[in-house]
XYZ file of C-alpha atoms in Angstrom:
658
model
C 51.534 -69.115 98.576
C 47.796 -68.548 98.939
C 45.777 -66.162 96.775
C 45.413 -63.903 99.838
C 49.206 -63.719 100.189
C 49.532 -62.836 96.507
C 46.936 -60.059 96.804
C 48.665 -58.713 99.937
C 51.998 -58.661 98.118
C 50.525 -56.914 95.084
C 48.978 -54.216 97.246
C 52.183 -53.641 99.197
C 54.155 -53.385 95.952
C 51.657 -50.878 94.532
C 51.804 -48.759 97.690
C 55.601 -48.788 97.719
C 55.606 -47.390 94.183
C 53.927 -44.310 95.628
C 55.719 -41.588 97.592
C 55.665 -42.179 101.363
C 58.075 -40.958 104.032
C 57.814 -44.117 106.154
C 57.564 -47.859 105.578
C 54.352 -49.877 105.307
C 54.077 -52.776 107.708
C 51.567 -55.024 109.387
C 53.571 -55.463 112.570
C 53.631 -51.809 113.626
C 55.994 -50.817 116.424
C 53.866 -47.865 117.531
C 52.799 -48.701 121.086
C 49.463 -46.838 121.052
C 48.446 -48.539 117.800
C 49.545 -51.948 119.074
C 47.476 -51.316 122.200
C 44.323 -50.816 120.115
C 44.984 -53.863 117.936
C 45.590 -56.224 120.889
C 41.815 -56.565 121.293
C 40.747 -55.811 117.700
C 39.678 -59.254 116.489
C 37.008 -58.941 113.780
C 35.153 -61.740 115.565
C 34.796 -59.268 118.460
C 36.195 -61.802 120.944
C 38.687 -59.369 122.496
C 41.583 -61.239 120.901
C 44.221 -59.479 118.735
C 43.272 -58.373 115.223
C 45.375 -56.776 112.500
C 44.571 -54.928 109.244
C 46.380 -56.235 106.163
C 48.616 -53.158 105.927
C 49.378 -50.323 108.362
C 51.125 -47.023 107.678
C 52.203 -44.672 110.461
C 53.772 -41.212 110.204
C 54.072 -39.926 113.751
C 55.365 -36.514 112.661
C 52.280 -35.852 110.524
C 49.978 -37.818 112.883
C 48.881 -39.871 109.900
C 47.526 -43.439 110.207
C 46.464 -45.424 107.132
C 44.850 -48.865 107.396
C 44.307 -51.267 104.486
C 41.924 -54.220 104.513
C 41.719 -56.463 101.436
C 39.809 -59.463 100.053
C 40.657 -61.678 97.085
C 37.335 -61.308 95.277
C 35.301 -58.212 94.376
C 32.150 -59.979 95.592
C 33.630 -59.647 99.065
C 34.069 -55.885 98.849
C 31.115 -54.771 101.006
C 28.058 -56.356 102.600
C 24.532 -55.392 101.690
C 23.685 -52.085 103.432
C 20.400 -53.575 104.647
C 22.106 -56.245 106.756
C 24.460 -55.911 109.737
C 28.161 -55.457 108.981
C 30.214 -58.625 108.636
C 33.835 -57.577 109.329
C 35.262 -61.062 108.765
C 33.761 -61.540 105.304
C 33.942 -58.110 103.635
C 36.793 -55.635 103.059
C 34.797 -52.453 103.752
C 33.096 -53.958 106.816
C 36.414 -55.098 108.275
C 38.037 -51.752 107.563
C 35.215 -49.843 109.264
C 35.590 -52.108 112.286
C 39.248 -51.152 112.683
C 38.569 -47.467 111.980
C 35.841 -47.398 114.625
C 38.288 -48.666 117.264
C 40.807 -45.910 116.555
C 38.055 -43.326 116.279
C 36.830 -44.263 119.769
C 40.301 -43.940 121.308
C 40.966 -40.356 122.587
C 44.698 -40.768 121.973
C 43.970 -40.614 118.242
C 41.518 -37.713 118.412
C 43.952 -35.366 116.660
C 45.288 -37.923 114.163
C 44.509 -38.036 110.454
C 43.085 -41.539 109.947
C 42.594 -43.011 106.469
C 41.084 -46.389 105.579
C 41.489 -48.186 102.234
C 39.308 -51.193 101.390
C 40.579 -53.292 98.457
C 39.047 -56.327 96.781
C 40.041 -58.375 93.754
C 43.179 -58.333 91.631
C 44.541 -54.762 91.504
C 46.591 -55.671 88.411
C 43.335 -56.422 86.568
C 41.813 -53.041 85.650
C 38.269 -54.412 85.456
C 38.390 -56.863 88.333
C 39.085 -54.908 91.488
C 37.590 -52.228 93.729
C 39.225 -49.639 95.991
C 37.214 -47.552 98.467
C 38.815 -44.763 100.509
C 37.506 -43.510 103.859
C 38.619 -40.866 106.343
C 37.671 -40.284 109.974
C 36.185 -36.812 110.279
C 34.136 -35.220 113.069
C 33.574 -38.574 114.768
C 32.282 -40.202 111.595
C 33.717 -42.587 108.990
C 33.309 -40.725 105.707
C 33.608 -42.266 102.239
C 35.564 -40.229 99.657
C 33.794 -41.571 96.545
C 36.007 -39.880 93.963
C 39.160 -41.690 95.159
C 39.334 -45.252 93.800
C 43.097 -45.710 93.484
C 46.210 -45.477 95.664
C 47.633 -41.980 96.258
C 50.908 -40.457 97.391
C 51.168 -39.631 101.091
C 50.855 -35.865 100.473
C 47.564 -36.464 98.672
C 46.172 -38.431 101.612
C 47.228 -35.576 103.892
C 45.419 -33.093 101.668
C 42.154 -34.925 102.349
C 42.318 -33.294 105.781
C 43.394 -29.802 104.713
C 40.224 -28.922 102.882
C 38.651 -27.671 106.107
C 35.686 -25.335 105.990
C 37.257 -22.175 107.393
C 33.885 -20.755 108.376
C 33.295 -23.803 110.550
C 36.814 -23.620 111.982
C 36.501 -19.942 112.917
C 33.123 -20.558 114.544
C 34.328 -23.539 116.568
C 37.568 -21.856 117.634
C 35.586 -18.773 118.621
C 33.158 -20.891 120.612
C 36.005 -22.644 122.435
C 37.823 -19.400 123.214
C 34.665 -17.921 124.746
C 34.015 -21.079 126.741
C 37.584 -21.269 128.075
C 37.617 -17.543 128.802
C 34.563 -17.911 131.029
C 36.118 -20.877 132.820
C 39.146 -18.686 133.609
C 37.237 -15.588 134.691
C 38.937 -15.699 138.112
C 42.384 -15.468 136.443
C 43.925 -12.141 135.424
C 43.215 -11.518 131.727
C 46.922 -11.085 130.932
C 47.740 -14.481 132.454
C 45.046 -16.448 130.643
C 46.927 -16.631 127.310
C 50.030 -17.905 129.122
C 48.063 -20.634 130.886
C 46.364 -21.549 127.615
C 49.738 -21.920 125.868
C 51.109 -24.100 128.661
C 48.066 -26.396 128.522
C 48.349 -26.597 124.729
C 52.026 -27.523 124.939
C 51.216 -30.171 127.560
C 48.834 -31.833 125.085
C 51.448 -32.092 122.344
C 52.091 -35.718 121.363
C 55.767 -36.636 121.657
C 56.774 -39.274 119.142
C 57.740 -42.647 120.660
C 56.724 -41.492 124.130
C 54.369 -42.914 126.732
C 52.768 -39.438 127.046
C 51.461 -40.168 130.542
C 50.145 -36.624 131.060
C 47.779 -36.958 128.083
C 46.649 -40.385 129.253
C 46.089 -39.427 132.881
C 44.842 -35.817 133.054
C 41.154 -36.800 132.911
C 41.554 -38.646 136.209
C 43.690 -35.904 137.828
C 42.505 -33.175 140.173
C 43.219 -29.514 139.487
C 46.026 -29.599 142.031
C 47.632 -32.640 140.387
C 47.490 -30.986 136.953
C 49.119 -27.815 138.321
C 51.862 -29.919 139.925
C 52.542 -31.919 136.757
C 52.211 -29.097 134.239
C 55.714 -27.495 134.477
C 57.487 -30.847 134.117
C 55.239 -31.807 131.200
C 55.895 -28.491 129.430
C 59.629 -28.956 129.996
C 59.435 -32.527 128.658
C 57.676 -31.433 125.450
C 59.942 -28.468 124.793
C 63.081 -30.538 125.368
C 61.781 -33.184 122.963
C 61.514 -30.397 120.374
C 65.082 -29.218 121.105
C 63.966 -25.859 122.504
C 67.008 -24.212 124.199
C 66.895 -23.774 127.963
C 66.676 -19.975 127.801
C 63.607 -20.158 125.532
C 62.087 -22.826 127.751
C 62.581 -20.712 130.865
C 60.691 -17.778 129.308
C 57.609 -19.988 129.197
C 58.120 -21.825 132.494
C 58.728 -18.615 134.451
C 55.392 -17.273 133.281
C 53.346 -20.146 134.690
C 54.745 -19.994 138.228
C 51.650 -17.977 139.206
C 49.679 -21.255 139.132
C 51.277 -22.286 142.428
C 49.117 -19.721 144.252
C 45.867 -20.340 142.362
C 43.878 -22.087 145.094
C 40.629 -21.900 143.116
C 42.112 -23.862 140.196
C 43.505 -26.470 142.579
C 40.130 -27.178 144.129
C 38.008 -27.736 141.011
C 38.023 -29.421 137.601
C 38.446 -26.311 135.444
C 41.896 -27.250 134.122
C 40.728 -30.773 133.323
C 37.726 -29.393 131.405
C 39.910 -26.918 129.493
C 42.356 -29.671 128.515
C 39.470 -31.766 127.180
C 38.092 -28.800 125.236
C 41.508 -28.072 123.707
C 42.152 -31.713 122.852
C 38.770 -32.304 121.231
C 37.831 -28.943 119.696
C 41.012 -26.946 119.056
C 44.076 -29.112 118.466
C 42.561 -31.024 115.498
C 42.446 -27.772 113.521
C 46.197 -27.281 113.810
C 46.647 -30.244 111.487
C 45.376 -28.207 108.539
C 47.461 -26.032 106.222
C 45.248 -23.027 106.988
C 46.899 -19.699 107.803
C 44.284 -19.028 110.474
C 46.018 -17.728 113.615
C 44.386 -19.942 116.245
C 46.411 -18.747 119.235
C 46.015 -15.133 118.148
C 42.264 -15.680 118.042
C 42.305 -16.856 121.660
C 44.451 -13.896 122.677
C 42.022 -11.420 121.077
C 39.064 -13.045 122.784
C 40.765 -13.022 126.194
C 41.571 -9.313 125.949
C 38.176 -8.389 124.538
C 36.482 -10.298 127.358
C 38.464 -8.173 129.809
C 37.471 -4.960 128.016
C 40.955 -4.403 126.570
C 41.433 -3.848 122.837
C 44.559 -5.143 121.121
C 45.264 -1.740 119.654
C 45.579 -0.246 123.138
C 48.448 -2.660 123.704
C 49.943 -1.686 120.360
C 49.015 -5.157 119.089
C 46.810 -5.530 116.017
C 46.661 -9.176 114.915
C 46.701 -9.704 111.165
C 43.792 -11.544 109.470
C 44.736 -14.825 107.776
C 43.818 -13.712 104.246
C 46.175 -10.735 104.612
C 49.097 -12.845 105.841
C 48.607 -15.039 102.777
C 48.365 -11.939 100.551
C 51.820 -10.891 101.779
C 53.295 -14.146 100.467
C 51.727 -13.476 97.052
C 52.894 -9.860 96.725
C 56.535 -10.925 96.319
C 58.050 -13.633 94.089
C 58.727 -16.256 96.767
C 61.219 -19.041 96.032
C 61.604 -22.365 97.883
C 64.959 -21.240 99.329
C 63.785 -17.879 100.716
C 64.351 -17.037 104.395
C 61.534 -14.977 105.954
C 62.051 -12.581 108.871
C 59.368 -10.939 111.033
C 60.754 -8.527 113.686
C 57.361 -8.207 115.413
C 56.264 -11.838 115.172
C 53.367 -11.642 117.639
C 51.634 -15.010 117.711
C 53.438 -16.127 114.542
C 50.803 -15.424 111.870
C 53.210 -14.214 109.158
C 55.639 -17.047 109.830
C 52.806 -19.584 109.542
C 51.700 -18.053 106.225
C 55.288 -17.921 104.987
C 55.918 -21.521 105.998
C 52.797 -22.742 104.207
C 53.649 -20.738 101.087
C 57.214 -22.081 100.898
C 56.024 -25.658 101.458
C 53.455 -25.264 98.675
C 56.200 -23.965 96.374
C 58.305 -27.038 97.109
C 55.442 -29.516 96.767
C 54.422 -27.999 93.433
C 57.950 -28.134 92.020
C 60.068 -30.812 90.386
C 62.763 -30.473 93.037
C 64.369 -33.634 94.427
C 64.340 -34.483 98.162
C 61.144 -32.510 98.775
C 60.680 -33.719 102.345
C 64.214 -32.707 103.254
C 63.634 -29.256 101.782
C 60.343 -28.902 103.671
C 62.095 -29.754 106.933
C 64.713 -27.133 106.100
C 61.939 -24.542 105.666
C 60.541 -25.334 109.101
C 63.886 -25.428 110.878
C 65.993 -22.776 109.157
C 63.985 -20.511 106.857
C 61.720 -18.728 109.363
C 63.038 -16.106 111.793
C 60.884 -14.213 114.284
C 61.626 -11.750 117.092
C 58.953 -10.904 119.670
C 59.590 -8.712 122.709
C 56.305 -9.489 124.497
C 56.802 -12.677 126.541
C 53.114 -13.609 126.350
C 52.979 -13.252 122.572
C 56.247 -15.170 122.294
C 54.765 -18.037 124.297
C 51.705 -18.025 122.032
C 53.915 -18.167 118.939
C 55.838 -21.170 120.294
C 52.642 -23.155 120.900
C 51.162 -21.939 117.597
C 54.128 -23.291 115.640
C 54.581 -26.388 117.791
C 51.312 -27.885 116.573
C 52.238 -27.067 112.990
C 55.225 -29.382 113.421
C 58.155 -27.011 113.853
C 58.823 -23.560 112.452
C 59.629 -22.444 116.014
C 63.371 -23.117 115.876
C 64.308 -19.506 115.054
C 61.727 -17.752 117.241
C 63.332 -15.452 119.820
C 61.966 -13.494 122.783
C 63.929 -10.383 121.848
C 63.603 -6.655 121.361
C 64.281 -6.350 117.629
C 66.196 -3.104 118.196
C 68.495 -4.509 120.865
C 72.152 -5.386 120.471
C 71.289 -8.990 121.292
C 68.913 -9.080 118.299
C 71.649 -7.744 116.018
C 74.056 -10.356 117.331
C 71.461 -13.077 116.771
C 71.063 -12.065 113.117
C 74.859 -12.011 112.706
C 75.171 -15.465 114.268
C 72.442 -16.865 112.024
C 74.185 -15.355 108.987
C 77.395 -17.134 109.978
C 75.363 -20.362 110.021
C 74.150 -19.641 106.494
C 70.684 -18.410 107.560
C 70.334 -14.978 105.965
C 66.846 -13.441 105.686
C 65.971 -12.082 102.248
C 62.203 -11.526 102.729
C 60.715 -9.338 105.470
C 57.083 -9.335 106.601
C 55.805 -7.110 109.393
C 52.696 -5.757 111.051
C 54.478 -3.555 113.624
C 53.018 -2.527 116.983
C 50.848 0.542 116.404
C 51.191 3.855 118.163
C 54.938 3.998 118.853
C 56.346 7.380 119.915
C 60.173 7.256 120.189
C 60.375 10.176 122.622
C 62.337 10.581 125.837
C 59.265 9.589 127.832
C 58.147 6.841 125.417
C 61.005 5.086 123.581
C 58.638 2.603 121.881
C 59.775 2.358 118.228
C 57.440 3.838 115.641
C 56.047 1.792 112.778
C 58.490 3.327 110.303
C 61.376 2.280 112.554
C 60.365 -1.367 112.027
C 60.350 -0.700 108.282
C 63.872 0.728 108.444
C 65.019 -2.249 110.508
C 63.663 -4.745 107.976
C 65.120 -2.888 104.994
C 68.515 -3.044 106.699
C 68.126 -6.728 107.625
C 66.897 -8.456 104.452
C 68.241 -8.536 100.904
C 65.264 -8.795 98.510
C 61.766 -7.686 99.520
C 59.921 -6.120 102.458
C 56.142 -6.078 102.902
C 54.536 -4.043 105.700
C 51.008 -3.216 106.806
C 50.787 -0.083 108.964
C 48.493 2.860 109.798
C 48.132 5.508 107.088
C 50.066 7.997 109.224
C 53.217 5.937 108.632
C 53.049 6.914 104.961
C 52.881 10.691 105.396
C 54.786 11.440 108.625
C 58.573 11.309 109.214
C 59.423 12.942 105.881
C 63.191 12.859 106.407
C 63.188 9.118 107.144
C 60.940 8.443 104.147
C 63.224 10.393 101.844
C 66.217 8.468 103.153
C 64.484 5.138 102.539
C 63.725 5.970 98.896
C 67.343 6.990 98.347
C 68.274 3.319 98.907
C 65.157 1.254 98.186
C 62.208 1.143 95.752
C 58.603 1.469 96.864
C 56.811 -0.809 94.373
C 53.218 -0.805 95.656
C 51.018 0.932 98.202
C 47.610 -0.707 98.731
C 45.020 1.093 100.862
C 43.187 -1.519 102.917
C 39.476 -1.648 103.870
C 38.597 0.671 106.735
C 37.098 -2.185 108.775
C 39.951 -4.665 108.164
C 40.825 -5.041 111.851
C 37.301 -4.892 113.248
C 36.116 -5.696 115.845
C 39.510 -5.432 117.556
C 40.619 -2.056 116.212
C 39.395 0.827 114.068
C 42.830 1.462 112.568
C 42.903 2.354 108.855
C 45.952 0.870 107.169
C 47.873 0.397 103.943
C 50.228 -2.323 102.695
C 53.567 -1.284 101.189
C 55.937 -3.473 99.151
C 59.631 -2.558 98.789
C 62.408 -3.859 96.566
C 65.460 -3.777 98.802
C 68.748 -2.238 97.694
C 67.475 -0.518 94.531
C 67.099 3.298 94.881
C 63.740 4.706 93.819
C 65.172 7.150 91.289
C 62.723 7.536 88.400
C 60.944 4.252 89.060
C 57.173 4.540 89.338
C 55.076 3.374 92.296
C 51.686 1.728 91.836
C 48.979 2.806 94.276
C 45.635 1.017 94.618
C 42.596 1.550 96.824
C 41.268 -1.824 98.053
C 38.064 -0.355 99.459
C 36.646 -3.753 100.396
C 37.787 -7.344 100.643
C 34.374 -9.011 100.688
C 34.569 -9.921 104.371
C 31.508 -9.294 106.524
C 31.551 -8.551 110.245
C 29.288 -10.803 112.294
C 28.806 -10.713 116.033
C 29.992 -14.229 116.803
C 32.600 -14.900 114.099
C 34.310 -11.560 113.538
C 35.040 -10.753 109.884
C 34.544 -13.733 107.548
C 34.316 -14.186 103.790
C 30.818 -15.612 104.053
C 30.050 -14.934 100.362
C 33.447 -16.174 99.106
C 34.180 -12.843 97.422
C 37.829 -12.471 98.431
C 39.323 -14.740 95.698
C 37.685 -12.625 92.984
C 38.637 -9.339 94.674
C 42.224 -10.522 95.108
C 42.415 -11.549 91.452
C 41.244 -8.079 90.421
C 43.855 -6.499 92.718
C 46.662 -8.440 91.041
C 45.278 -7.581 87.611
C 45.631 -3.913 88.558
C 49.155 -4.359 89.929
C 50.298 -6.255 86.837
C 48.386 -4.208 84.208
C 48.203 -0.751 85.758
C 48.078 1.064 82.384
C 44.833 -0.744 81.604
C 43.172 -0.054 84.960
C 44.569 3.336 86.046
C 41.771 5.854 86.578
C 43.697 8.282 88.835
C 40.950 7.819 91.432
C 41.146 4.246 92.748
C 44.456 3.209 91.157
C 47.380 4.971 89.520
C 51.104 4.913 88.834
C 53.334 7.816 89.816
C 56.944 8.909 90.305
C 57.784 9.884 93.886
C 59.867 12.942 94.706
C 61.447 13.966 98.006
C 58.709 15.065 100.373
C 55.910 13.229 98.576
C 53.510 11.272 100.723
C 53.358 7.534 100.034
C 49.582 7.459 99.666
C 47.062 7.258 96.852
C 45.169 10.199 98.347
C 48.133 12.511 97.705
C 47.990 11.901 93.945
C 44.415 10.855 93.140
C 41.908 13.137 91.427
C 38.857 13.871 93.537
C 35.829 11.992 92.246
C 32.768 14.265 92.277
C 30.627 12.055 90.037
C 28.740 10.394 92.894
C 28.158 13.517 94.994
C 24.524 14.297 95.792
C 22.416 15.528 98.676
C 22.667 12.146 100.409
C 26.472 12.359 100.287
C 26.422 15.584 102.325
C 23.875 14.179 104.759
C 25.918 11.015 105.281
C 29.115 13.008 105.769
C 27.449 15.152 108.441
C 26.045 12.060 110.171
C 29.453 10.348 110.154
C 31.054 13.479 111.624
C 28.436 13.669 114.388
C 28.944 9.968 115.211
C 32.722 10.433 115.275
C 32.533 13.477 117.569
C 30.209 11.685 119.996
C 32.352 8.513 120.083
C 35.478 10.609 120.617
C 33.883 12.620 123.417
C 32.625 9.432 125.111
C 35.939 7.578 124.599
C 34.275 4.947 122.405
C 36.479 5.121 119.288
C 38.251 1.844 120.000
C 35.354 -0.069 121.545
C 33.348 -2.747 119.764
C 29.693 -1.641 119.996
C 26.843 -3.077 117.954
C 24.637 -0.674 115.977
C 21.604 -0.908 118.271
C 23.618 -0.070 121.390
C 25.486 2.717 119.576
C 22.220 4.251 118.377
C 20.918 4.300 121.941
C 24.124 5.903 123.242
C 24.122 8.554 120.495
C 20.459 9.322 121.105
C 21.116 9.897 124.803
C 24.264 11.925 124.076
C 22.661 14.362 121.642
C 19.486 14.527 123.701
C 21.608 15.595 126.671
C 23.407 18.160 124.515
C 20.074 19.584 123.357
C 18.927 19.848 126.982
C 22.169 21.638 127.904
C 21.787 24.065 125.007
C 18.149 24.724 125.975
C 19.215 25.311 129.566
C 21.915 27.747 128.407
C 19.349 29.616 126.281
C 16.932 29.830 129.248
C 19.701 31.105 131.536
C 20.673 33.704 128.953
C 17.065 34.892 128.622
C 16.695 35.146 132.397
C 19.861 37.268 132.588
C 18.538 39.569 129.852
C 15.242 39.991 131.723
C 17.077 40.862 134.949
C 19.203 43.453 133.146
C 16.101 45.037 131.595
C 14.487 45.328 135.013
């Protein structure tokens, strides 16, 4: 056995001591990888070439390559001379990484390279360098100089700059929206979801659609799209009835002559593949599909709140998971799932609980979370389609998503059937549709009806974010709820939380299910700001990284209310029948900051409100310069009208005197 064989064996043994879901091998069976390696000779002759070790996890889209040399002097060539892939470990590794980086099939994969030289059993006589492929570059991770577990390699790709992600997703959504300007705004999200699904990589599949779409015409893509969507959804074991909800919505493409005759669909597929899909492989709670949906509606001049839909920011969905004591076995239910934001946050939180525990069979438990511990109902077919594609690229979590009216008999039967299968929700999260009426002419359920539904459906905790009116209207229902359940917390949220999509002022409530309120006290806190700043191109972002500190202070107040209670911004109180569930109902008015400016500002705010209401601008996103111009014209016109009325009155008086 040669020294090279011994080194190879040592490395393989060391890697196998670590935790990996799949087997390491040099002779990979993955067809796309084999295709790249058939011409990967380090001599650059076009002959086959193979790294010393290859690891493939198709589910996680993870590829790890190892290149080794027997002597540390062969670790890396001098940076001032051209690379020599045959002679040096790092040079050879970069050669292989560059080939995969250049192949569009692997654009969404997590690719890791490990260069090893010397005897790894000799602490002082070996080197290990770790690289990742990121943003089209091979990046050295200098702090990693040993072998890691698979989950740790995956985490190298989760530390994504969220500011950058939001900006790039926003840029793509605007670009795609403009490409689809000839398509009805309500149909754009459906088409987007179908194209996303079509780009999903099926394990052990030829994936001809992904390989061929760049050479297809618009008409060919439209023809192939339904079959491709069906192929992907079947590979993910989506039932026929769920599949048909999506397929029926894209039949409108058959009559879209403009899309058939140009390359718009091809360009959108490329944009999604290169700029959007890679971000789904992070553990971020950012609602990518919801972001597209908001942009599409805003572009058409429609606000989400007018549709009753207010999409929840990612830091709030994560906050929900921290407001209750989540356990790895919890089952989370969202009866107004929308694009799946709460289920994504819940899934990530449960997975983190499992990964940070000492539980055995962690991967099996994580799969159970994705397949059985997330339940979502969504009545809106478009939002349901978005949620399917949102969860698809997060590798499951869509198994218990249903296109159902949560108040229907079918929904009740679905919950009963799941319970018989051992899937019983004990945690409820909801951001219900806003503006429900429940009248003869408008039977849309009110926000508090969703709260009642959740309290009746889960066994431990319910967390809801809803407009302030939910907490002081419907007194009889509120009294009935407290006779059976405990209201633990009410947290007033920042007034601009949902900007620029809605001006709705909200509060979060947390309930302990099945324990009557009785004499238990409720903690109420005013979270006046979350540190997020509204910018024109990115929406609200935590540009100054203030949210972690603000959140920590919030939890300090919730856990140590006696220390922080000031009866103005936070307090603890016992609730009686008829009491409103809001801080404002119990807080002492704070006059300490009142001055002349306070009165002036209050008058100005009232004037702005009255003008926006009169001009039907309350729910429209208008920048300050434009608003100032509108207000100036409005009050100038009012002054002219008043002057005209005064002149008319004076003329009448003169006529009467004559």
